[in-house]
PDB file of C-alpha atoms in Angstrom:
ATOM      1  CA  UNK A   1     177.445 162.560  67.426  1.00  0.00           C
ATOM      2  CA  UNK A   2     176.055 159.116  68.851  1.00  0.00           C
ATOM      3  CA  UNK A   3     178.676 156.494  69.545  1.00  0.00           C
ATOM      4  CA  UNK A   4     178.774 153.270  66.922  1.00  0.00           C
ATOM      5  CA  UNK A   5     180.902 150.738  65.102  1.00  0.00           C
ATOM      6  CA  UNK A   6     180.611 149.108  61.679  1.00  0.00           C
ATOM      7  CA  UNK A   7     181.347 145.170  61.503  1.00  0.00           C
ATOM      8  CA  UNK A   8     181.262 143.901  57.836  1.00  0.00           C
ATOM      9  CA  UNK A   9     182.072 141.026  56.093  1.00  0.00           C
ATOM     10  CA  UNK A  10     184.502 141.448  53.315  1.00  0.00           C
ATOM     11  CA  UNK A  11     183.752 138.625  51.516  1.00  0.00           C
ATOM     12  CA  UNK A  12     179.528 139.122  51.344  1.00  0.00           C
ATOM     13  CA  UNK A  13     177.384 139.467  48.593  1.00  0.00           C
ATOM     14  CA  UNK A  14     180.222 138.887  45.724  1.00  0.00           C
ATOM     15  CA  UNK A  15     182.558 141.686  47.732  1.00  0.00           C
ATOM     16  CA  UNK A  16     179.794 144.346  48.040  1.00  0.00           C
ATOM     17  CA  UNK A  17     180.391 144.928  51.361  1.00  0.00           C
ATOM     18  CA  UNK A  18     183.572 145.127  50.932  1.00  0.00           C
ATOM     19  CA  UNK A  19     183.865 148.086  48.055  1.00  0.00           C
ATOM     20  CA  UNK A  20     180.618 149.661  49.930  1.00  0.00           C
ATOM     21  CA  UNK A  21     182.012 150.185  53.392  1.00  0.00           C
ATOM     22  CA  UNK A  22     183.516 153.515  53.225  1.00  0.00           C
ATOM     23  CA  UNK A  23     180.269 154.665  52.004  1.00  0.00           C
ATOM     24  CA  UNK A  24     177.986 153.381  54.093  1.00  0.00           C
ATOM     25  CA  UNK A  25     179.921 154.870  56.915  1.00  0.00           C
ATOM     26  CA  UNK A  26     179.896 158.119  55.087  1.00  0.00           C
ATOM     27  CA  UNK A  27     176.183 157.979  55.140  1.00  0.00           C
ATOM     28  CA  UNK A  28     175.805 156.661  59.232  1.00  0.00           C
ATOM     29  CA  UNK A  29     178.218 159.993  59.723  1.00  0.00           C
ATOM     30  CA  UNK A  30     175.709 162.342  58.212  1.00  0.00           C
ATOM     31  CA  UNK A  31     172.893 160.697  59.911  1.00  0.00           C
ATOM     32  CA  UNK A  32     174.717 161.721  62.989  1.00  0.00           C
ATOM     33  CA  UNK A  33     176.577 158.493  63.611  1.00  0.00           C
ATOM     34  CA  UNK A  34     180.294 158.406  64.161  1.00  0.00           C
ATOM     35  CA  UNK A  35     181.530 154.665  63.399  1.00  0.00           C
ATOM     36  CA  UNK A  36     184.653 152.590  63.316  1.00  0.00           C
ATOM     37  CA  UNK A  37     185.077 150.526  61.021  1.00  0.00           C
ATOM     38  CA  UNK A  38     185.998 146.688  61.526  1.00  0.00           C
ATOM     39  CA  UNK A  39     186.369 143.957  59.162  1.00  0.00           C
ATOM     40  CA  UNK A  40     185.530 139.834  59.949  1.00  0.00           C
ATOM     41  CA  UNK A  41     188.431 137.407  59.120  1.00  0.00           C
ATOM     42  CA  UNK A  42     186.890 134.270  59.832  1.00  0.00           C
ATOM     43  CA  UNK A  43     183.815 132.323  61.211  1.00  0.00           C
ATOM     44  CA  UNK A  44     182.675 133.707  64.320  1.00  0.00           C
ATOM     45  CA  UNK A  45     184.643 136.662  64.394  1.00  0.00           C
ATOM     46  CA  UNK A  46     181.664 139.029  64.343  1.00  0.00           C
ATOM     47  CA  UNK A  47     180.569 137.296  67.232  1.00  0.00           C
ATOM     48  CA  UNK A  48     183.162 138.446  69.752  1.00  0.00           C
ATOM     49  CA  UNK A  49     183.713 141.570  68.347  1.00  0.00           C
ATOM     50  CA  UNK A  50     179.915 142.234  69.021  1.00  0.00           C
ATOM     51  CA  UNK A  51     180.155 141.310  72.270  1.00  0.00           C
ATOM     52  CA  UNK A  52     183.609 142.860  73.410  1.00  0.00           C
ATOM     53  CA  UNK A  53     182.244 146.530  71.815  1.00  0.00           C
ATOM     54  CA  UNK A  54     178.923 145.627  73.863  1.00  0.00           C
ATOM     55  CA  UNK A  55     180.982 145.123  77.016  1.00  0.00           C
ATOM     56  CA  UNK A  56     182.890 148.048  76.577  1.00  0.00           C
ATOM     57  CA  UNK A  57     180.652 150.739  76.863  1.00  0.00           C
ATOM     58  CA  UNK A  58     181.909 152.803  74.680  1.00  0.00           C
ATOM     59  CA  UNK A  59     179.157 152.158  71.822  1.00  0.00           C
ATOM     60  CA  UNK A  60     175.159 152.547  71.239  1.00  0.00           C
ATOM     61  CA  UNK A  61     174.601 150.250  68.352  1.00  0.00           C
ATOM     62  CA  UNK A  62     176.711 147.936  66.198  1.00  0.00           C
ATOM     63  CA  UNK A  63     175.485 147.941  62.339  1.00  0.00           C
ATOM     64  CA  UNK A  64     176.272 144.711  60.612  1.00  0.00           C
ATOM     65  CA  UNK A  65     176.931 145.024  56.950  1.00  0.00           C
ATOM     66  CA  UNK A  66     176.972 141.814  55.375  1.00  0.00           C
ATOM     67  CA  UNK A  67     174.823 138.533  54.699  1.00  0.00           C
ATOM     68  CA  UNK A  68     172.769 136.685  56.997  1.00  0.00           C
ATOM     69  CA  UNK A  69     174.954 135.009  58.783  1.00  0.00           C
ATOM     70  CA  UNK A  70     177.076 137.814  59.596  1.00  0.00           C
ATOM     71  CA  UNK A  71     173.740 139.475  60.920  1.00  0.00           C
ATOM     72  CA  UNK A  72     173.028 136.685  63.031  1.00  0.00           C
ATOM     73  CA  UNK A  73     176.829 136.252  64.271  1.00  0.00           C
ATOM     74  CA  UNK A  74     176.888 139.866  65.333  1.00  0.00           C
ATOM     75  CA  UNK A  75     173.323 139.378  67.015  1.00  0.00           C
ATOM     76  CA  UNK A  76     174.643 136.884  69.366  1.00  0.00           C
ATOM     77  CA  UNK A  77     177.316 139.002  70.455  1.00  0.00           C
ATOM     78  CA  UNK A  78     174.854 141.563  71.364  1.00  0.00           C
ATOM     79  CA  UNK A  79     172.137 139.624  73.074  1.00  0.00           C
ATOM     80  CA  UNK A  80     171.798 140.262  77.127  1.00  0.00           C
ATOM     81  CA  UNK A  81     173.225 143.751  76.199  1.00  0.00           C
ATOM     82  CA  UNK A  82     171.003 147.246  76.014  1.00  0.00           C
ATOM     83  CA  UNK A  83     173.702 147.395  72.245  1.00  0.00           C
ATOM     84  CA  UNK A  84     171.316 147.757  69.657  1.00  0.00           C
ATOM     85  CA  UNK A  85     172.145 145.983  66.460  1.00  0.00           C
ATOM     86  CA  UNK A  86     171.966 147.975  62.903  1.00  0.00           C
ATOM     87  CA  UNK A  87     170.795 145.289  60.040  1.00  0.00           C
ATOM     88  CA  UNK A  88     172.564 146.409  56.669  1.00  0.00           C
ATOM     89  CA  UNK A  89     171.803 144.137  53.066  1.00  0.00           C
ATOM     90  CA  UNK A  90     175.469 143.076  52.432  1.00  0.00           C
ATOM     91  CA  UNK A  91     174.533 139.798  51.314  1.00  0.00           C
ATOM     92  CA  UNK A  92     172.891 137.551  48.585  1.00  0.00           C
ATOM     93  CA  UNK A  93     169.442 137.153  49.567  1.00  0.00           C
ATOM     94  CA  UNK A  94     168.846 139.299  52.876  1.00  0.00           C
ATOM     95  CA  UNK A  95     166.423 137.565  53.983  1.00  0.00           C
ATOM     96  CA  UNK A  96     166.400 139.377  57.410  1.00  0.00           C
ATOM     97  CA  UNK A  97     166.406 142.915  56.363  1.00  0.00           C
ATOM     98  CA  UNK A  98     163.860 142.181  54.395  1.00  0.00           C
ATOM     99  CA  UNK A  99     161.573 140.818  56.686  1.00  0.00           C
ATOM    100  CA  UNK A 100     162.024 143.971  59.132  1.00  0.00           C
ATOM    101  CA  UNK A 101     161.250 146.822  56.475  1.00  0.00           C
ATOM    102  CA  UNK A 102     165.170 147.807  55.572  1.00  0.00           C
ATOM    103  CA  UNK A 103     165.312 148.937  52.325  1.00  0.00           C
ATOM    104  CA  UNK A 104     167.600 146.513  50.208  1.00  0.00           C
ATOM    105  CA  UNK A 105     170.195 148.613  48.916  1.00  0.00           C
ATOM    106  CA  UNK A 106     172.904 149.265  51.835  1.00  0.00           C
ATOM    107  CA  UNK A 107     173.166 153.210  51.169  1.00  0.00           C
ATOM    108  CA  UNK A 108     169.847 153.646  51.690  1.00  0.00           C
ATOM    109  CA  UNK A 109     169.603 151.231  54.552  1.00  0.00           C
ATOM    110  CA  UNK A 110     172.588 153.233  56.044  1.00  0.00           C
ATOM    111  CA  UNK A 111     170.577 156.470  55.910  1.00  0.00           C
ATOM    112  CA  UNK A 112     167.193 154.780  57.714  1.00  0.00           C
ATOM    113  CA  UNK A 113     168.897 153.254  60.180  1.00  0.00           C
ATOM    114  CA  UNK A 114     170.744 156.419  61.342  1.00  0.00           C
ATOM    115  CA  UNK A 115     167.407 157.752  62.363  1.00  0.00           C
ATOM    116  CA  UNK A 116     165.216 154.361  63.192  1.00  0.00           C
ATOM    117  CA  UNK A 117     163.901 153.720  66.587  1.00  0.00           C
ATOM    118  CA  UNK A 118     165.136 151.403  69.030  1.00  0.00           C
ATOM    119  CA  UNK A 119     163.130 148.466  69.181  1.00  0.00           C
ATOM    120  CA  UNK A 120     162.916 144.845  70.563  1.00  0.00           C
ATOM    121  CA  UNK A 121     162.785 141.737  68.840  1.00  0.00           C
ATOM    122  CA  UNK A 122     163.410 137.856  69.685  1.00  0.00           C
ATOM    123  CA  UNK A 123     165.372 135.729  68.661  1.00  0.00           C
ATOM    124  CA  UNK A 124     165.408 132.048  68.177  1.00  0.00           C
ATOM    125  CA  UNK A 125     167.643 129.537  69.816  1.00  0.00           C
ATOM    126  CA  UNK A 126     168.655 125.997  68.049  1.00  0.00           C
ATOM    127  CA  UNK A 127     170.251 123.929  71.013  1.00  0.00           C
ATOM    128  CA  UNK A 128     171.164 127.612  72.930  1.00  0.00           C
ATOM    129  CA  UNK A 129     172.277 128.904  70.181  1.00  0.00           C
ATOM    130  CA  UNK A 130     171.187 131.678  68.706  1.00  0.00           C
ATOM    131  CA  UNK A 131     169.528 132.128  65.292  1.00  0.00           C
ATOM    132  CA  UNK A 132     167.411 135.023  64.007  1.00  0.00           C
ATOM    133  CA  UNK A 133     165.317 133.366  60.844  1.00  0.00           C
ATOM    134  CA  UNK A 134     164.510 129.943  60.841  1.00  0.00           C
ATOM    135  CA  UNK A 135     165.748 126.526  61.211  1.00  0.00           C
ATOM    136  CA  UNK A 136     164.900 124.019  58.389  1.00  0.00           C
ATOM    137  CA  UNK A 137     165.579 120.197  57.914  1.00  0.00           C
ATOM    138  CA  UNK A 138     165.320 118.835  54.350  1.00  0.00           C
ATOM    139  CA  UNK A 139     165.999 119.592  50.708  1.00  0.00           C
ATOM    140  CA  UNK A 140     167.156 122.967  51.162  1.00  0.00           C
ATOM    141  CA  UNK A 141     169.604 122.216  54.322  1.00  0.00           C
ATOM    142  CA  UNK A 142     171.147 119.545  51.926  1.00  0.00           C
ATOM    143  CA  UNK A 143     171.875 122.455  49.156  1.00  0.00           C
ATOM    144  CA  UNK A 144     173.354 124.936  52.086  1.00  0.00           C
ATOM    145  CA  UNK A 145     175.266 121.966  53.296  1.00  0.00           C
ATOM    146  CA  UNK A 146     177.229 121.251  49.870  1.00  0.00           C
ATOM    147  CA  UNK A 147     177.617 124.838  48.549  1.00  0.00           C
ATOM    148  CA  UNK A 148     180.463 126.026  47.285  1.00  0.00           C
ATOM    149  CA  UNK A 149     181.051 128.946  49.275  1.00  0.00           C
ATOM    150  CA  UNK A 150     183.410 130.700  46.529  1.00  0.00           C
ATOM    151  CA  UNK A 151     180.566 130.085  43.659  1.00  0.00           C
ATOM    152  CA  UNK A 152     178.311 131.759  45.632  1.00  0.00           C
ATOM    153  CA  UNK A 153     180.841 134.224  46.751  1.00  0.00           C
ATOM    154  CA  UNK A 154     181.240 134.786  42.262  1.00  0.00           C
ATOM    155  CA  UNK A 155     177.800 134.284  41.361  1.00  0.00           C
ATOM    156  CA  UNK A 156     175.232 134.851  43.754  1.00  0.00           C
ATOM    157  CA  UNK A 157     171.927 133.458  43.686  1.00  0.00           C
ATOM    158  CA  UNK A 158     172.907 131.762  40.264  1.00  0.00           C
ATOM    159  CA  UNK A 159     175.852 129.799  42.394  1.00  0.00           C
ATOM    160  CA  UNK A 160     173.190 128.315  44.548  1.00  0.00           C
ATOM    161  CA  UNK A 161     171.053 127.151  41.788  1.00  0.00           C
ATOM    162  CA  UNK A 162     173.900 125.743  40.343  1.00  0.00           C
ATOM    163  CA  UNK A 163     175.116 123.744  43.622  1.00  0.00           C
ATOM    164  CA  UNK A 164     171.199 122.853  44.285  1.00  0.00           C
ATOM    165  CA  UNK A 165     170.839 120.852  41.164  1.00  0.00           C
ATOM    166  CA  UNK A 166     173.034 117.732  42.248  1.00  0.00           C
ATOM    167  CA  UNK A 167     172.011 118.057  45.633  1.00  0.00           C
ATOM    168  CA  UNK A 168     167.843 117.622  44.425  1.00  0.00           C
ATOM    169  CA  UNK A 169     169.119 114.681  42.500  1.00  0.00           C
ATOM    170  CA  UNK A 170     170.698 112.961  45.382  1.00  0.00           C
ATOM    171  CA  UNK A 171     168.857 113.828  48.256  1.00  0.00           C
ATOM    172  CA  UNK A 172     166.417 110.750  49.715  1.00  0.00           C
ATOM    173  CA  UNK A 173     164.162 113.202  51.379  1.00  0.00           C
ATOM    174  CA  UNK A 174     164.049 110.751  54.955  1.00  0.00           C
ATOM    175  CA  UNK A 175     161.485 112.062  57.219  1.00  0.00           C
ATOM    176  CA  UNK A 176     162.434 114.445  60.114  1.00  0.00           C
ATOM    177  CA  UNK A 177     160.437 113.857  63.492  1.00  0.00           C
ATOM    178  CA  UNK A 178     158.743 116.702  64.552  1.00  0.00           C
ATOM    179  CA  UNK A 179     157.620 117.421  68.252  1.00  0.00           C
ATOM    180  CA  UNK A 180     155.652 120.136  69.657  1.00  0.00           C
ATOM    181  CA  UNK A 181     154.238 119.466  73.110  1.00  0.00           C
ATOM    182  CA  UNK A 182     152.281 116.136  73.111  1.00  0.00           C
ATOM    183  CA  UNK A 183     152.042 116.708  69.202  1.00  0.00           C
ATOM    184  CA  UNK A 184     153.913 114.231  67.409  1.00  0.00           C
ATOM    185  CA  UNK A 185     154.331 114.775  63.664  1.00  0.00           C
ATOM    186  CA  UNK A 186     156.880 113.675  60.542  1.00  0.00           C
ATOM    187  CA  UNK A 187     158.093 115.721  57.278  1.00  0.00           C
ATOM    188  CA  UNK A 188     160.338 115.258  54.879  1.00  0.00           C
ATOM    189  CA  UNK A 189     161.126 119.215  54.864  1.00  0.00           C
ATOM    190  CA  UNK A 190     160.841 121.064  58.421  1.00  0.00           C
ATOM    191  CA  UNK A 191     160.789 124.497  58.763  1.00  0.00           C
ATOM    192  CA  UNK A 192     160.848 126.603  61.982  1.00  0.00           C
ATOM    193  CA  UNK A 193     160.758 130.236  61.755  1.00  0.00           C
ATOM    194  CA  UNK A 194     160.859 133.333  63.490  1.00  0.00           C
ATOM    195  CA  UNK A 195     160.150 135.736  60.258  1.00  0.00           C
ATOM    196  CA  UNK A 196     158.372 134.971  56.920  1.00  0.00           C
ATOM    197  CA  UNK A 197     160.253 135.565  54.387  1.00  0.00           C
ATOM    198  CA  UNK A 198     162.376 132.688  53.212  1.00  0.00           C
ATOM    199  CA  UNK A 199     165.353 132.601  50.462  1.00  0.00           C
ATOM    200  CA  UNK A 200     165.193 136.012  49.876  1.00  0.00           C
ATOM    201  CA  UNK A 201     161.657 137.555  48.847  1.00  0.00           C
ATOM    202  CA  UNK A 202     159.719 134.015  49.219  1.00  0.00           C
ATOM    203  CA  UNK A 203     156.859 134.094  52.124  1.00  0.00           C
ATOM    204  CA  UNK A 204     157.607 130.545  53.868  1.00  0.00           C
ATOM    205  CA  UNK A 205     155.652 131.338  57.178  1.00  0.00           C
ATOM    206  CA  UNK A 206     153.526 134.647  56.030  1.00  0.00           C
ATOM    207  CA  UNK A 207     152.297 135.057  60.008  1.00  0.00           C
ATOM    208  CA  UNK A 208     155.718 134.243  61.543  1.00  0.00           C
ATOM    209  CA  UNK A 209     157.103 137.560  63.855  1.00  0.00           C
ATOM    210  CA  UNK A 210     160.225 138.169  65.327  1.00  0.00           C
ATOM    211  CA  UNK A 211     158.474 140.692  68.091  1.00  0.00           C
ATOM    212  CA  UNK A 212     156.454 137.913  69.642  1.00  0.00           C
ATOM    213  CA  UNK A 213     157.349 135.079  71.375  1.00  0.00           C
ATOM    214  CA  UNK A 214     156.186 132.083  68.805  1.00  0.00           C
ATOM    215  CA  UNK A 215     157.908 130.746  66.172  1.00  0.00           C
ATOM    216  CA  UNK A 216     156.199 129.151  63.174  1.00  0.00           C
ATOM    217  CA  UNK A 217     156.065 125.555  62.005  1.00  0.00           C
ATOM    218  CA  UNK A 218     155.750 124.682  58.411  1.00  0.00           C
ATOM    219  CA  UNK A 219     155.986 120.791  57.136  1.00  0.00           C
ATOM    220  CA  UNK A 220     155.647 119.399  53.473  1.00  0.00           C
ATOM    221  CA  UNK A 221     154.396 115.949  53.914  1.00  0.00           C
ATOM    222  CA  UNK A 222     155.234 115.092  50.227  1.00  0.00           C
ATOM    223  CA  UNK A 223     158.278 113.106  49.514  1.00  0.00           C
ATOM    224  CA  UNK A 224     160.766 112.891  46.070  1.00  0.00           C
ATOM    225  CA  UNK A 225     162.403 115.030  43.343  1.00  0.00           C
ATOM    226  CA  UNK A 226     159.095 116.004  41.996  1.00  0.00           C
ATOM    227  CA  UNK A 227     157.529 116.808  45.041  1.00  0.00           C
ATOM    228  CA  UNK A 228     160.264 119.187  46.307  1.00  0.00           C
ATOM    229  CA  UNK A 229     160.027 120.779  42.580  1.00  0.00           C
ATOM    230  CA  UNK A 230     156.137 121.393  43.045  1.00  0.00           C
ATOM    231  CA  UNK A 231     156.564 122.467  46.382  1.00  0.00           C
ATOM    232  CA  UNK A 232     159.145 125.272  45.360  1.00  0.00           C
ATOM    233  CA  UNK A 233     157.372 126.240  42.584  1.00  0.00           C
ATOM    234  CA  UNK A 234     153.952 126.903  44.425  1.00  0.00           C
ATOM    235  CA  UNK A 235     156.280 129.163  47.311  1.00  0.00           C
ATOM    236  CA  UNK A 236     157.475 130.938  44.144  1.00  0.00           C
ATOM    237  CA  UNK A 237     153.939 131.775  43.281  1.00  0.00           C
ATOM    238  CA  UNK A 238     152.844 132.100  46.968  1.00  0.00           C
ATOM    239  CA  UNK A 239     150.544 129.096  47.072  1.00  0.00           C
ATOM    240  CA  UNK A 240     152.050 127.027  48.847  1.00  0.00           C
ATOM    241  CA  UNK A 241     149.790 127.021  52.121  1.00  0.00           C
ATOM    242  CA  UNK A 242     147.035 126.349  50.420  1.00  0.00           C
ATOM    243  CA  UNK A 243     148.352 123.091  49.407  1.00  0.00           C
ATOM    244  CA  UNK A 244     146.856 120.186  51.222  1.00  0.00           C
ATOM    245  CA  UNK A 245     150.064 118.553  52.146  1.00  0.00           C
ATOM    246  CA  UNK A 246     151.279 121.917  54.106  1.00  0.00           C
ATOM    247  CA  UNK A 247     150.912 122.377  57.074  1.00  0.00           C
ATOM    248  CA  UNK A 248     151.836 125.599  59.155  1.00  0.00           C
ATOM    249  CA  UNK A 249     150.926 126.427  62.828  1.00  0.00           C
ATOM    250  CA  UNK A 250     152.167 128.140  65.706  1.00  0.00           C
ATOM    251  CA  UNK A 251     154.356 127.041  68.753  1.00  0.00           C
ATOM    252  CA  UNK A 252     154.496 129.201  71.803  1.00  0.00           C
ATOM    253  CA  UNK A 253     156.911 126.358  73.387  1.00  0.00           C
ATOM    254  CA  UNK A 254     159.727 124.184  72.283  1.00  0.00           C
ATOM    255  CA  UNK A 255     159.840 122.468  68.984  1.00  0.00           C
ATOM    256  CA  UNK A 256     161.886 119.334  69.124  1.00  0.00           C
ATOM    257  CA  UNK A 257     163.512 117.661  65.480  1.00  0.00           C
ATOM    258  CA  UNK A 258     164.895 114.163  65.365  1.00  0.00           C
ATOM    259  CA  UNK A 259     165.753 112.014  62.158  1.00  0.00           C
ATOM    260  CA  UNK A 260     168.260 109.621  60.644  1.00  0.00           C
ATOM    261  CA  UNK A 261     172.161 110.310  61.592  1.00  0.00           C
ATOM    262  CA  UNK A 262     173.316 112.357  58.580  1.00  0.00           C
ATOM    263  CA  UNK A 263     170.035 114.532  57.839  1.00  0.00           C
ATOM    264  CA  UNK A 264     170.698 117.857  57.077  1.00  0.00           C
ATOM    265  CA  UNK A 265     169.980 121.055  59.069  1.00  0.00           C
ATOM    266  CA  UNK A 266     170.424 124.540  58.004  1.00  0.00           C
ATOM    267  CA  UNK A 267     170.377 127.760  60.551  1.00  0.00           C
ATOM    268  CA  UNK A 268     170.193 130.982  58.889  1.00  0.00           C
ATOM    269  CA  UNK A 269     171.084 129.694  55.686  1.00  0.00           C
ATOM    270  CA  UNK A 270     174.435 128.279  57.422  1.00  0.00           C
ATOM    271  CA  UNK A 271     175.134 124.365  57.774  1.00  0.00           C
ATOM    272  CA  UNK A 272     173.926 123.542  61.185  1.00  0.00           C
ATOM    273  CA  UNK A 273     177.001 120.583  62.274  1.00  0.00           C
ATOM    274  CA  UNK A 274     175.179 119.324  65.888  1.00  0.00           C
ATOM    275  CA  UNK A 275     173.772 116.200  66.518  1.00  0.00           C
ATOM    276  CA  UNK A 276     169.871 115.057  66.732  1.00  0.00           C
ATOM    277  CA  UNK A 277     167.568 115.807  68.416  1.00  0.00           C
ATOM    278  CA  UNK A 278     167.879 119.423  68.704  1.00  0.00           C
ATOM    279  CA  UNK A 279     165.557 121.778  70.449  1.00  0.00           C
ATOM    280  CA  UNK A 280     164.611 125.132  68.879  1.00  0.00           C
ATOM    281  CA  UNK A 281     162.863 128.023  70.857  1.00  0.00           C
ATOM    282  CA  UNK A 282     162.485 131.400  71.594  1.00  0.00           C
ATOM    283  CA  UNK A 283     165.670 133.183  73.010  1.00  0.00           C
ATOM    284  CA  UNK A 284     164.908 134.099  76.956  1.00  0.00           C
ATOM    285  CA  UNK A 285     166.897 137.812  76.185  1.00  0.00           C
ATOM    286  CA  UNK A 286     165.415 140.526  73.952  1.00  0.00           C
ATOM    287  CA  UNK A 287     167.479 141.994  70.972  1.00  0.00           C
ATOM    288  CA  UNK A 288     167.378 145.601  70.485  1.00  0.00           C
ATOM    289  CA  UNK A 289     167.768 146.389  66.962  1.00  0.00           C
ATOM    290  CA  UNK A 290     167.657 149.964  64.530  1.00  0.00           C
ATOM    291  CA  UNK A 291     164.854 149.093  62.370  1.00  0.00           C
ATOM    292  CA  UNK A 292     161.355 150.552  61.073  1.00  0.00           C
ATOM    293  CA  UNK A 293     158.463 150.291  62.879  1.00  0.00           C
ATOM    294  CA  UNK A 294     156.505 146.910  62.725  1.00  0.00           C
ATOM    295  CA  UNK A 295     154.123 146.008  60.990  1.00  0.00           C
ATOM    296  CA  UNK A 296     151.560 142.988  60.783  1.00  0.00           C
ATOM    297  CA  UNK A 297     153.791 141.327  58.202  1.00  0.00           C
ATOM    298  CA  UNK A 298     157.555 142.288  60.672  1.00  0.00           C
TER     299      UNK A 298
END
């Protein structure tokens, strides 16, 4: 039996992870897999339990089992290590697991990942920290910063609809400076991102890879309630680089964001609290993760 251990978070995904752990161990055991179980308590936890399992030897790969942030939290933990992390869907919108091929119910996931390959990816940083989808500035980092984390806890997807509506009617959509290398640029909505897929099956950056070391930039120019509204409903339908107030290209160095005191910044889908400016890159360690094969769209 290889060595592993299970971190989940209890509260992910409306308690999914929670009344699915026993079996999603039960499935890593007959892949070959023999796991311990631990549970997260509070922010950061996954974080150093990652990391003290990675220092102690004793383990191969961690799986996560829970939403994106716990992914990312446990990532961090393991970064610098030869620990290979295990993405499991525990979440809402699994963004990440989608984006690397996992299928999106956990059992299933559980029974690919026993038997996936070992393979590197990279990860962002945000001001050294780590991140492993994107880092936005706008509309969206507004919602993630007023949500409700017990409505989404209850209702999902429909919770952060719900806490989005006030936050589209308040937001003054200020303009977020933008710097890549002598390129100077302004947005109200900034994107940078180190997979595609955005809110859950939405293609934000469609040539954005986390095997490479680029990250994509995407900036709506367009400003207002209505604007955001068009904007979301064309990434719905997949249009929305064709629009002529998109733009998306690729950064192979640092990206730099500035604005007003007070504009909102979301990392992973969590509330990102530091000050402006912030630099965002690509992480100078590899992360080894269980995952399928890429492919041109990983």
């Amino acid at each position: 039996m290889r060595e592993g251990a299970l971190i989940y978070n209890p509260a992910a995904g409306r308690r999914r992870a929670e009344r699915l752990r026993a079996a999603v161990g039960a499935a890593l055991h007959a892949g070959g897999w023999r796991v311990e179980a631990h549970a997260t308590d509070a922010v950061g936890a996954a974080t150093t339990m990652a990391r003290q399992l990675a220092a102690s030897g004793s383990v191969e790969a961690v799986f996560a089992l829970g939403g994106d942030g716990t992914l990312r939290e446990v990532a961090a933990g393991l970064l610098g290590s030869e620990v290979a992390l295990g993405p499991l869907p525990g979440g809402t919108s699994n963004v990440l697991t989608r984006s690397l091929g996992v299928p999106r119910d956990p059992l299933a996931a559980a029974r690919l990942l026993a038997g996936a390959p070992r393979r590197a990816i990279r990860a962002g940083r945000c001001d050294g920290e780590p991140f492993l989808m994107m880092v936005s500035a706008g509309f969206d980092a507004a919602v993630v910063a007023t949500m409700d984390g017990a409505l989404k806890a209850r209702w999902g997807l429909a919770g952060v609809a719900w806490t989005g509506l006030p936050a589209w009617w308040r937001y003054d959509y200020p303009l977020v400076e933008v710097g890549t290398g002598d390129v100077r640029d302004a947005a109200p909505f900034v994107a940078v991102c180190n997979i595609p897929h955005y809110g859950g099956p939405y293609c934000l950056a469609p040539g954005a890879r986390c095997d490479d070391d680029s990250l994509e930039l995407v900036l709506y120019r367009r400003r207002g309630r209505l604007a955001a509204l068009g904007f979301l409903r064309d990434l719905a339908r997949g249009r929305h680089h064709h629009r002529p107030d998109v733009a998306i290209r690729t950064c192979t160095g640092e990206v730099t964001l500035d604005g007003p005191a007070g504009t909102p910044l979301q990392v992973d889908g969590d509330p990102w609290r530091g000050p402006l400016p912030l630099t965002v890159g690509v992480h100078q360690h590899p992360l080894w993760i269980l995952a399928p094969p890429a492919t041109p769209s990983a």
